[in-house]
């Protein structure tokens, strides 16, 4: 259990996830690969398509690794932008953030 | 920078776009089917529309819109750009230019013509589209129009909603089966396939913003295709992996949808089609269901108020104020278009921004700046003064320094070199290709061909030949006159041409080239040539020549340059109030140029204009004639020689010939021709300058002495005094004195004793 606990990592997303942020975001995610991951998207004010792609590639990768990939918290702009661009993240949202 | 300045920049851009448009259409007219040509034409109209929308130039916007729609049909291969189609398009380009000029200068536009063309363009977009394969472009594609009334043609009803702050005009592509169908009560649904390319993001565009704007058009469902998305370790974070299939119920039609993507469409694959069936059917395929987009996305608007989404380092992303979203969609697009810092001033015009984006995309084009012509002229004037000043300085040093090897003298030589280089560089700033003038001529040809019912092809060559801007500006008017004449009088009617075994389509060829330091512009037609009998008779009738005058063909041809001469039987609106060719000749002469004609009966005429490359400076030979200092343009001089008594031969009463290498050349005493002296000087005491006149003949001009060779700054006599026959202009010499610049051709012509009164006056006033 202890090792399982140690593999649980978390990260917070920056308020602005634009083109400049995409590479950095990917690198951050790559560094966390192999662990269960909880993402805090509560501070996100804007998210662009490229960062959305990185986040969803992350979900795909974590799924392939059979690890958990969860958005613990998500701001309204984050959720609405994802809805707008047709990216379904409902299954990734932690239960308590789902409405 | 205030709004007017920005607007002015838009109009300058507009001019460039119009030129681009016309040259593209002409290329297409010549059979060019390169998609890039079609795209360039489309982009030109599109950019004009975009910019005009930003400034509320409604007439321009509405015309450009219809034009663009038709061009889009060509672009998407729904309409074959044959000659008939291109004829309408070229005319439309003319109207677009008129509208742009009217918007700039407040002039008026022939509204009937513009309405007629709108109808023709609509008909093209309408009629030629295959009915089976493609659904209508739009049930209702409203073209914004504010002031002008709607086209007179009955148009099917369209939703009377105001779009983008404009009043819509009824504009529909109708139904392709020809039946007028009532507008259905349901809102038509568009299906959109949007596949961004990597460049879309690289240029600072953002799919989320495009989709947000799209969602404002109506109820929207979306499905994001993530199939291409790789695993994190394999992905390039700046690559475009997502693509979308969207279904949107909107009354804005396909055009409305495309408008959202208009500044991104080069960087994405976009398919838009209207679904005629019930909207439910759209998503009813075997793929995943679409996700409805929440209607209230206002929270994302707030987000766009903070600086820029996806901001690449070199781009500054302008902020879209929430209110602007509701104004013109063109203006909204500003938020998505990246602008280059260096051209920040242009940012208020989407057209300009688009151009900036294009400029950023292509590194091939050399960077340019726009400079007010006045500033260049001021610089040129100053350099002119510098040249004079430097000459004066040299002169006084020479006068005070007899040995000529002092360091001051050497320094002066370097200064002279530098001055010369500065002058050349400054002149190069003013040098422009003749292309814009030539392009204007193609419009003139089209209009006159239309008015006269003749079929004419204009071929232009050497349009990149450069010449001083002043020359270009002043060239347009005489050239217009000549082109009109060539089409109206020069070319025969198609029937006559066919009868003469010629192609019923006449050809007018406009050529520019550099020849010995001058620009030579040739206008050739393959018409009937000058009817010499008729010209001669007319000249006799008008009392220009005596009934028994013995004139050579060349002299008869030259009669048409005489004031008050017109051979047209009918006076038409196009040409022929008798003010034609003499005005042309005078305009060309005022530019320091000359015009000659050669004509072959049945084969056509060639007008040749030779003009100086610049009106600012001249390389000249400074000579003395009867105590006066004159400057002879160096370009006219073939060689100089000291005549020997044995080489001089008398011919007739007063003519003298000089024998040069076994050929005889008339010897012309400049002092006598200009009336500087009453009797002819002794040739042996002077120097002969062998010159070549534009007509091709050589003459030996006799002057008293040569002072030297110098670059002189041309000062117009016309502007400062009045035209003096035989004199082209004046200059200021190093010692501050004024010297006259010889008009070599006029002197040569006068020496021939031209029978024309106009030319005879040379001697009288000279």
Coordinates of C-alpha atoms in Angstrom, one line a residue, chain B residues 126-532:
Chain B
X126 CA -26.0 30.3 -59.7
X127 CA -26.2 29.0 -63.2
X128 CA -23.0 27.2 -63.6
X129 CA -23.2 25.1 -60.5
X130 CA -23.9 21.4 -61.0
X131 CA -27.3 20.9 -59.4
X132 CA -26.9 17.2 -58.5
X133 CA -23.5 17.1 -56.8
X134 CA -23.7 20.2 -54.6
X135 CA -26.4 21.6 -52.5
X136 CA -27.0 25.3 -52.8
X137 CA -24.2 27.4 -51.5
X138 CA -26.7 29.1 -49.2
X139 CA -30.4 29.4 -48.8
X140 CA -29.8 32.9 -47.7
X141 CA -26.4 34.4 -48.0
X142 CA -27.1 38.0 -47.0
X143 CA -24.7 40.6 -48.5
X144 CA -24.4 43.5 -46.2
X145 CA -25.6 46.7 -47.8
X146 CA -26.7 49.8 -46.2
X147 CA -27.4 52.7 -48.5
X148 CA -27.8 51.5 -52.0
X149 CA -31.2 49.9 -52.9
X150 CA -31.4 46.2 -53.4
X151 CA -31.0 44.8 -56.9
X152 CA -34.0 45.3 -59.0
X153 CA -34.3 41.6 -59.8
X154 CA -37.0 39.9 -57.7
X155 CA -35.3 37.8 -55.1
X156 CA -36.7 35.1 -53.0
X157 CA -37.5 35.9 -49.5
X158 CA -34.8 35.7 -47.0
X159 CA -34.9 36.2 -43.3
X160 CA -35.0 39.9 -42.7
X161 CA -32.7 39.8 -39.8
X162 CA -29.9 42.3 -39.6
X163 CA -26.6 40.7 -39.7
X164 CA -23.4 42.1 -38.3
X165 CA -24.9 45.6 -38.1
X166 CA -25.7 45.7 -41.8
X167 CA -29.1 45.6 -43.4
X168 CA -29.2 42.5 -45.5
X169 CA -30.1 42.7 -49.1
X170 CA -32.1 39.9 -50.6
X171 CA -29.5 37.7 -52.2
X172 CA -30.0 34.1 -52.9
X173 CA -28.6 31.5 -55.2
X174 CA -32.1 30.2 -55.7
X175 CA -32.8 26.6 -56.0
X176 CA -31.0 24.8 -58.7
X177 CA -34.0 23.1 -60.2
X178 CA -35.2 26.6 -61.0
X179 CA -38.3 26.4 -58.9
X180 CA -38.7 29.0 -56.3
X181 CA -39.3 27.3 -53.0
X182 CA -40.7 29.0 -50.0
X183 CA -38.3 29.3 -47.1
X184 CA -38.8 26.5 -44.8
X185 CA -39.9 27.2 -41.3
X186 CA -37.0 25.3 -39.7
X187 CA -33.6 26.8 -39.5
X188 CA -31.3 25.0 -42.0
X189 CA -28.5 23.0 -40.5
X190 CA -24.9 23.2 -41.6
X191 CA -22.5 20.4 -41.2
X192 CA -18.9 21.6 -40.8
X193 CA -15.8 19.6 -40.9
X194 CA -12.9 21.6 -39.4
X195 CA -9.4 20.1 -39.6
X196 CA -6.8 22.6 -38.4
X197 CA -3.3 22.4 -39.6
X198 CA -0.2 23.0 -37.5
X199 CA 0.2 26.5 -39.1
X200 CA -3.2 27.6 -37.7
X201 CA -1.8 27.5 -34.2
X202 CA 1.7 28.7 -35.2
X203 CA 0.1 31.9 -36.6
X204 CA -1.6 32.6 -33.3
X205 CA -5.0 31.4 -34.3
X206 CA -6.9 29.4 -31.8
X207 CA -9.5 26.8 -32.6
X208 CA -11.3 27.4 -29.3
X209 CA -12.0 31.0 -30.3
X210 CA -13.1 30.0 -33.8
X211 CA -15.5 27.4 -32.3
X212 CA -16.7 29.9 -29.8
X213 CA -17.6 32.3 -32.6
X214 CA -19.2 29.5 -34.5
X215 CA -21.3 28.6 -31.6
X216 CA -22.8 32.1 -31.6
X217 CA -24.3 31.5 -35.0
X218 CA -26.9 29.1 -33.6
X219 CA -27.4 25.9 -31.8
X220 CA -24.4 23.7 -32.2
X221 CA -23.3 20.2 -31.5
X222 CA -19.8 19.1 -31.8
X223 CA -17.7 16.0 -31.9
X224 CA -13.9 16.2 -31.4
X225 CA -12.0 13.6 -33.4
X226 CA -9.1 12.6 -31.3
X227 CA -8.1 9.5 -33.3
X228 CA -4.8 11.1 -34.4
X229 CA -3.8 12.0 -30.8
X230 CA -0.7 9.9 -30.0
X231 CA 0.6 9.0 -26.6
X232 CA 2.3 11.8 -24.6
X233 CA 5.8 10.6 -25.3
X234 CA 5.1 10.5 -29.1
X235 CA 3.4 13.8 -29.4
X236 CA 4.6 17.2 -30.6
X237 CA 2.9 19.7 -28.4
X238 CA 2.6 22.2 -31.2
X239 CA 1.1 19.8 -33.7
X240 CA -2.6 19.9 -34.6
X241 CA -4.2 16.5 -33.7
X242 CA -7.8 17.4 -32.9
X243 CA -10.3 17.9 -35.7
X244 CA -14.0 18.5 -35.4
X245 CA -17.3 17.6 -36.9
X246 CA -19.9 20.2 -36.1
X247 CA -23.5 20.5 -36.7
X248 CA -25.0 23.9 -36.4
X249 CA -28.5 25.1 -37.0
X250 CA -28.1 28.7 -38.3
X251 CA -29.9 31.1 -40.6
X252 CA -26.6 32.6 -41.5
X253 CA -26.0 29.9 -44.1
X254 CA -22.8 28.4 -45.3
X255 CA -21.4 31.9 -45.9
X256 CA -22.0 32.8 -42.4
X257 CA -20.1 29.8 -41.2
X258 CA -17.3 30.4 -43.6
X259 CA -17.0 33.9 -42.4
X260 CA -16.1 32.7 -39.0
X261 CA -13.1 30.8 -40.5
X262 CA -12.2 33.4 -43.0
X263 CA -8.8 34.3 -41.6
X264 CA -7.9 30.8 -40.8
X265 CA -9.1 29.0 -43.8
X266 CA -5.7 28.8 -45.4
X267 CA -4.5 26.9 -42.4
X268 CA -7.2 24.4 -42.1
X269 CA -9.3 22.0 -44.1
X270 CA -12.8 23.2 -44.0
X271 CA -15.9 21.6 -45.4
X272 CA -19.2 23.3 -45.0
X273 CA -22.4 22.0 -46.4
X274 CA -26.1 22.6 -45.7
X275 CA -28.1 19.6 -44.7
X276 CA -31.5 19.8 -46.3
X277 CA -33.0 17.1 -44.1
X278 CA -34.0 17.4 -40.5
X279 CA -31.1 18.3 -38.2
X280 CA -31.4 15.0 -36.3
X281 CA -30.4 13.1 -39.4
X282 CA -27.0 14.8 -39.3
X283 CA -25.6 13.1 -36.4
X284 CA -27.3 9.9 -37.2
X285 CA -24.3 8.0 -38.5
X286 CA -22.5 5.2 -36.9
X287 CA -20.0 7.5 -35.2
X288 CA -20.0 8.7 -31.7
X289 CA -22.8 11.1 -30.9
X290 CA -22.2 14.8 -31.0
X291 CA -21.8 16.7 -27.8
X292 CA -24.1 19.7 -27.5
X293 CA -22.3 22.9 -26.8
X294 CA -23.6 24.8 -23.9
X295 CA -25.5 27.9 -25.0
X296 CA -24.0 30.1 -22.4
X297 CA -20.4 30.5 -23.0
X298 CA -20.2 34.0 -21.6
X299 CA -17.6 33.0 -19.2
X300 CA -15.2 32.4 -22.0
X301 CA -15.8 35.9 -23.3
X302 CA -14.4 37.2 -20.0
X303 CA -11.5 35.0 -20.5
X304 CA -10.8 36.7 -23.8
X305 CA -10.6 40.0 -22.2
X306 CA -7.4 39.2 -20.5
X307 CA -4.4 39.3 -22.9
X308 CA -4.2 36.9 -25.7
X309 CA -4.7 33.3 -26.1
X310 CA -1.9 31.3 -27.5
X311 CA 0.6 34.0 -27.9
X312 CA 3.7 33.3 -30.0
X313 CA 6.7 35.4 -29.1
X314 CA 6.6 37.5 -32.3
X315 CA 2.9 38.1 -32.4
X316 CA 0.9 40.3 -30.4
X317 CA -2.7 39.1 -30.1
X318 CA -5.1 42.0 -30.0
X319 CA -7.9 41.8 -27.5
X320 CA -11.4 41.4 -28.6
X321 CA -13.7 43.5 -26.5
X322 CA -16.9 41.7 -25.8
X323 CA -18.9 44.3 -27.5
X324 CA -17.1 44.0 -30.7
X325 CA -18.3 40.5 -31.0
X326 CA -21.7 41.8 -31.8
X327 CA -20.5 44.2 -34.5
X328 CA -19.2 43.2 -37.9
X329 CA -18.0 39.7 -38.0
X330 CA -15.0 41.0 -40.0
X331 CA -14.1 43.1 -37.1
X332 CA -14.4 40.2 -34.7
X333 CA -11.9 38.3 -36.8
X334 CA -9.4 40.9 -35.8
X335 CA -9.1 39.1 -32.5
X336 CA -8.0 36.0 -34.2
X337 CA -5.6 37.5 -36.6
X338 CA -2.0 37.8 -35.5
X339 CA -0.4 41.1 -36.2
X340 CA 3.2 41.7 -36.7
X341 CA 4.8 44.2 -34.3
X342 CA 6.5 46.1 -37.1
X343 CA 3.3 46.8 -38.8
X344 CA 1.3 47.4 -35.7
X345 CA 0.0 50.6 -37.2
X346 CA -2.0 48.7 -39.7
X347 CA -3.7 46.5 -37.2
X348 CA -7.0 48.2 -37.2
X349 CA -7.6 47.0 -40.7
X350 CA -8.2 43.2 -40.9
X351 CA -7.1 43.4 -44.5
X352 CA -3.9 44.8 -43.3
X353 CA -3.6 42.3 -40.6
X354 CA -4.2 39.5 -43.1
X355 CA -1.5 41.0 -45.2
X356 CA 0.7 41.1 -42.2
X357 CA 0.0 37.5 -41.5
X358 CA 0.8 36.6 -45.0
X359 CA 3.9 38.6 -44.8
X360 CA 4.9 36.8 -41.7
X361 CA 4.2 33.5 -43.4
X362 CA 6.3 34.1 -46.4
X363 CA 9.8 35.2 -45.9
X364 CA 10.5 35.5 -49.6
X365 CA 9.3 39.1 -50.0
X366 CA 11.8 41.7 -49.2
X367 CA 10.7 44.1 -46.5
X368 CA 9.4 47.4 -47.6
X369 CA 8.3 50.6 -46.1
X370 CA 5.8 53.1 -47.2
X371 CA 7.1 56.6 -47.5
X372 CA 5.3 59.8 -48.3
X373 CA 6.2 60.9 -51.8
X374 CA 6.7 64.4 -50.6
X375 CA 9.5 63.3 -48.3
X376 CA 11.3 61.5 -51.2
X377 CA 10.9 64.6 -53.3
X378 CA 12.3 66.8 -50.6
X379 CA 15.3 64.5 -50.4
X380 CA 15.7 64.6 -54.1
X381 CA 15.6 68.3 -54.2
X382 CA 18.1 68.5 -51.5
X383 CA 20.4 66.1 -53.2
X384 CA 20.0 68.2 -56.4
X385 CA 21.1 71.3 -54.4
X386 CA 24.0 69.2 -53.0
X387 CA 25.1 68.4 -56.5
X388 CA 25.0 72.0 -57.6
X389 CA 26.8 73.1 -54.4
X390 CA 29.4 70.5 -54.9
X391 CA 29.9 71.7 -58.5
X392 CA 30.2 75.2 -57.3
X393 CA 32.8 74.2 -54.6
X394 CA 34.8 72.3 -57.2
X395 CA 34.7 75.2 -59.5
X396 CA 36.0 77.7 -56.9
X397 CA 38.7 75.2 -55.8
X398 CA 39.8 74.8 -59.4
X399 CA 39.9 78.5 -59.9
X400 CA 42.0 79.0 -56.8
X401 CA 44.2 76.0 -57.1
X402 CA 46.2 76.0 -60.3
X403 CA 48.3 72.9 -59.8
X404 CA 45.2 70.7 -59.2
X405 CA 46.8 68.1 -57.0
X406 CA 46.2 69.6 -53.6
X407 CA 44.5 67.4 -50.9
X408 CA 41.5 69.6 -51.2
X409 CA 41.1 68.7 -54.8
X410 CA 41.4 65.0 -54.1
X411 CA 38.9 65.3 -51.3
X412 CA 36.6 67.1 -53.7
X413 CA 36.8 64.2 -56.1
X414 CA 35.8 61.8 -53.4
X415 CA 33.0 64.1 -52.5
X416 CA 31.9 64.1 -56.1
X417 CA 31.9 60.4 -56.2
X418 CA 29.9 60.2 -53.0
X419 CA 27.4 62.8 -54.2
X420 CA 26.9 60.8 -57.3
X421 CA 26.2 57.6 -55.4
X422 CA 23.8 59.4 -53.1
X423 CA 22.1 60.8 -56.1
X424 CA 21.8 57.4 -57.8
X425 CA 20.5 55.8 -54.7
X426 CA 17.9 58.5 -54.2
X427 CA 16.8 58.2 -57.8
X428 CA 16.4 54.5 -57.3
X429 CA 13.9 55.2 -54.6
X430 CA 11.7 57.0 -57.1
X431 CA 12.1 54.4 -59.8
X432 CA 8.9 52.4 -60.2
X433 CA 7.9 49.7 -62.6
X434 CA 5.5 50.9 -65.3
X435 CA 3.2 48.0 -64.4
X436 CA 0.5 50.0 -62.7
X437 CA 0.1 52.2 -65.7
X438 CA 0.0 49.3 -68.0
X439 CA -2.6 47.6 -65.9
X440 CA -4.7 50.6 -66.0
X441 CA -4.5 50.4 -69.8
X442 CA -6.0 46.9 -69.9
X443 CA -9.1 48.4 -68.3
X444 CA -9.3 51.1 -70.9
X445 CA -9.0 48.6 -73.6
X446 CA -11.8 46.5 -72.1
X447 CA -14.1 49.5 -71.9
X448 CA -13.4 50.8 -75.4
X449 CA -13.7 47.3 -76.8
X450 CA -17.1 47.1 -75.2
X451 CA -18.2 50.5 -76.4
X452 CA -17.1 49.9 -79.9
X453 CA -18.1 46.3 -80.2
X454 CA -14.6 45.3 -81.1
X455 CA -12.8 42.4 -79.8
X456 CA -9.3 43.4 -78.6
X457 CA -6.5 41.6 -76.8
X458 CA -4.0 43.8 -75.0
X459 CA -0.5 42.3 -74.7
X460 CA 1.9 44.0 -72.4
X461 CA 5.6 43.4 -72.3
X462 CA 8.3 44.7 -70.1
X463 CA 6.0 46.0 -67.4
X464 CA 8.7 45.7 -64.8
X465 CA 10.8 48.3 -66.6
X466 CA 11.5 51.0 -64.1
X467 CA 11.2 54.7 -64.6
X468 CA 10.9 57.7 -62.4
X469 CA 7.6 58.0 -60.6
X470 CA 6.9 61.5 -62.1
X471 CA 7.3 60.0 -65.5
X472 CA 4.9 57.2 -64.7
X473 CA 2.3 59.5 -63.2
X474 CA 2.4 61.7 -66.3
X475 CA 2.5 58.8 -68.7
X476 CA -1.0 57.6 -67.9
X477 CA -2.9 60.3 -69.6
X478 CA -1.2 60.3 -73.0
X479 CA -1.1 56.6 -73.0
X480 CA -4.8 56.4 -72.3
X481 CA -5.4 58.7 -75.2
X482 CA -3.3 56.6 -77.5
X483 CA -4.8 53.3 -76.5
X484 CA -8.3 54.8 -77.1
X485 CA -7.2 55.9 -80.5
X486 CA -5.6 52.6 -81.3
X487 CA -8.7 50.7 -80.5
X488 CA -11.2 53.2 -81.8
X489 CA -9.4 54.3 -85.0
X490 CA -6.6 51.8 -85.4
X491 CA -8.4 48.5 -85.2
X492 CA -11.0 47.6 -87.8
X493 CA -14.3 46.1 -86.9
X494 CA -14.3 42.3 -86.5
X495 CA -16.2 42.0 -89.8
X496 CA -13.7 44.1 -91.7
X497 CA -10.9 42.2 -90.1
X498 CA -12.3 38.9 -91.1
X499 CA -12.9 40.2 -94.6
X500 CA -9.2 41.2 -94.7
X501 CA -8.2 37.6 -93.7
X502 CA -7.2 38.7 -90.2
X503 CA -8.1 37.3 -86.8
X504 CA -11.4 39.1 -85.8
X505 CA -9.8 39.8 -82.5
X506 CA -7.5 42.8 -82.8
X507 CA -4.2 43.0 -80.9
X508 CA -2.8 46.0 -79.2
X509 CA 0.7 45.5 -77.9
X510 CA 2.2 47.7 -75.2
X511 CA 5.9 47.3 -74.7
X512 CA 8.3 49.1 -72.4
X513 CA 12.1 48.7 -72.5
X514 CA 15.2 50.6 -71.6
X515 CA 17.3 51.9 -74.5
X516 CA 20.4 53.9 -74.1
X517 CA 19.5 55.6 -70.8
X518 CA 15.9 56.2 -71.8
X519 CA 12.7 54.3 -71.5
X520 CA 11.0 53.5 -74.8
X521 CA 7.4 52.7 -74.8
X522 CA 5.9 51.2 -77.9
X523 CA 2.2 50.9 -78.7
X524 CA 1.5 48.7 -81.7
X525 CA -1.8 47.7 -83.1
X526 CA -2.5 45.2 -85.9
X527 CA -5.2 47.4 -87.5
X528 CA -5.5 48.9 -90.8
X529 CA -2.7 51.4 -90.4
X530 CA -2.9 55.1 -91.2
X531 CA -5.1 55.9 -94.1
X532 CA -2.6 58.3 -95.7

